Amino acid sequence: MTLLKKVLPWMMILCLLCACSALAEEDEPDYGDLYPESLVYEGTWACGGVLLESVAEDGGFRILIRHLTGDGMDQRLVWEYSPLYTPETGTLSAVLGSKTLETLDLDGNVSSSSTEYEDGEAVFSLDADGHLLWKDQKEDAGKDLVFSKIGNFAGTYDCDRASIEILWDSDDVYSVEIHWALNAKVSSDWSFTATYNPESGMLEGTGMESRTQYNAAGDVISSEEVDPEGCFATFALDADGNLTWQNSDGVADGMVFERSIF
C-alpha cells in the first residue's frame, strides 16, 4: 500500500504530461496559417540547371536544391534545409543544412551518395520582381542565382488509354510527351515545348501531333505528322494534383489525368 501511494502521484503526473503534449500537438496550427505571407516561397523554382523545391510543413519549410554536375551529367549536388520564416524581414533562415553528392546510374537513379557537410546556413529572400534568391552562408553556392517559379508539373499522368509525361528541361521550360493508344495498332502522339505562366499558374506551349502505327509485335512501322502547322495547348493542376490538358482542337476536353509518378 505504501509503495502504491508513492508511485500513484508520479503516474498521475506522467498521464497529465502526455495529455498536455497530445493537446498541444492537436492545437498546433499549420505553418501557413501562422504566417500566410510566407507561402509565397512555396513551390518549384529554377535557375539554369538548378532546381529548388520549397514546401511549407508543420513548424517550418523544407527546401531541396538539386544541381546536375559531372561531364556526363551523372552526378547531382543536393542541398537540404529546414528554414523558418522571419516576419520582420520577410525571409527564410536555416541552420544545420546539408550538402550531399549523389552519383546517378544510366536510368537516373541514385547509385551512391556521400554527405559533404551538415552544418550549412542559408537565407532565402525575394527580390522586387518576385524572384527567389539563395544566400548560402557556408560556401556561397547560390551566388548570382536568380530563381523563377516554374510550377510543380514534372511527372507522369494517366487517363484511360492516354498518358502524359512532363519533364523539366531548364529554367521555365518543360517538355511534354503525350501518348494516346487508339487501339492495339494505332496511337496518337504529341510533343510540346511548354513554359510556365506565373499569372495563370499553367503550362503553355506549342507542339506537333503524329499518328503512329504498330505491327503485331508492338514495333513501330510508320509515323506521320497529322497537322504540319502544329497546335497550342495549356496544362493545369487542380487542388488534388491532377492534370487537365486543353488542346486547340478540343481533343482532351473533360479529361482529368491522375499523377502516377512524381
Short mmCIF file of N, CA and C in Angstrom, two decimals, residues 165 174-179 188-194 205-210 223 225 230-233 235 245 247:
data_model
loop_
_atom_site.label_atom_id
_atom_site.label_comp_id
_atom_site.label_asym_id
_atom_site.label_seq_id
_atom_site.Cartn_x
_atom_site.Cartn_y
_atom_site.Cartn_z
N GLU A 165 3.68 12.54 -70.04
CA GLU A 165 4.93 12.64 -69.28
C GLU A 165 5.48 14.05 -69.43
N TYR A 174 9.53 23.21 -70.05
CA TYR A 174 9.19 21.80 -69.87
C TYR A 174 9.02 21.14 -71.23
N SER A 175 9.31 19.85 -71.28
CA SER A 175 8.95 19.05 -72.46
C SER A 175 7.77 18.18 -72.06
N VAL A 176 6.77 18.11 -72.93
CA VAL A 176 5.55 17.36 -72.66
C VAL A 176 5.36 16.32 -73.77
N GLU A 177 5.32 15.05 -73.39
CA GLU A 177 5.12 13.96 -74.33
C GLU A 177 3.80 13.26 -74.00
N ILE A 178 2.92 13.15 -74.98
CA ILE A 178 1.60 12.54 -74.77
C ILE A 178 1.45 11.34 -75.69
N HIS A 179 1.04 10.23 -75.12
CA HIS A 179 0.80 9.00 -75.90
C HIS A 179 -0.63 8.55 -75.65
N SER A 188 -2.07 8.08 -81.20
CA SER A 188 -1.80 9.49 -81.46
C SER A 188 -0.79 9.96 -80.44
N ASP A 189 0.20 10.72 -80.90
CA ASP A 189 1.28 11.18 -80.02
C ASP A 189 1.52 12.66 -80.25
N TRP A 190 1.73 13.38 -79.14
CA TRP A 190 2.01 14.81 -79.21
C TRP A 190 3.32 15.10 -78.49
N SER A 191 4.05 16.06 -79.02
CA SER A 191 5.27 16.56 -78.37
C SER A 191 5.17 18.07 -78.27
N PHE A 192 5.23 18.58 -77.03
CA PHE A 192 5.13 20.02 -76.79
C PHE A 192 6.37 20.54 -76.08
N THR A 193 6.71 21.76 -76.37
CA THR A 193 7.65 22.54 -75.56
C THR A 193 6.82 23.61 -74.88
N ALA A 194 6.80 23.58 -73.54
CA ALA A 194 5.90 24.47 -72.80
C ALA A 194 6.66 25.27 -71.75
N GLY A 205 2.16 25.97 -74.30
CA GLY A 205 3.15 25.63 -75.31
C GLY A 205 2.57 25.21 -76.64
N THR A 206 3.45 25.08 -77.59
CA THR A 206 3.07 24.62 -78.94
C THR A 206 3.72 23.27 -79.20
N GLY A 207 3.09 22.50 -80.07
CA GLY A 207 3.63 21.17 -80.36
C GLY A 207 3.08 20.59 -81.64
N MET A 208 3.45 19.34 -81.86
CA MET A 208 3.05 18.64 -83.07
C MET A 208 2.38 17.32 -82.69
N GLU A 209 1.38 16.94 -83.49
CA GLU A 209 0.74 15.64 -83.33
C GLU A 209 1.19 14.71 -84.44
N SER A 210 1.43 13.46 -84.10
CA SER A 210 1.78 12.46 -85.10
C SER A 210 0.92 11.21 -84.88
N SER A 223 5.15 6.43 -88.88
CA SER A 223 4.74 7.57 -88.07
C SER A 223 4.71 8.80 -88.97
N GLU A 225 3.16 13.08 -89.40
CA GLU A 225 2.56 14.24 -88.77
C GLU A 225 1.11 14.39 -89.21
N GLY A 230 0.99 22.46 -86.54
CA GLY A 230 1.12 22.33 -85.10
C GLY A 230 -0.13 22.74 -84.35
N CYS A 231 -0.05 22.70 -83.04
CA CYS A 231 -1.19 23.04 -82.20
C CYS A 231 -0.72 23.72 -80.92
N PHE A 232 -1.66 24.35 -80.22
CA PHE A 232 -1.38 25.05 -78.97
C PHE A 232 -2.10 24.34 -77.84
N ALA A 233 -1.46 24.28 -76.67
CA ALA A 233 -2.08 23.58 -75.53
C ALA A 233 -1.71 24.26 -74.22
N PHE A 235 -1.73 23.31 -69.85
CA PHE A 235 -1.81 22.24 -68.87
C PHE A 235 -1.93 22.88 -67.49
N TRP A 245 -5.66 18.92 -69.60
CA TRP A 245 -4.99 19.28 -70.86
C TRP A 245 -6.03 19.89 -71.79
N ASN A 247 -6.38 21.31 -75.42
CA ASN A 247 -5.72 21.39 -76.72
C ASN A 247 -6.53 22.31 -77.65
#
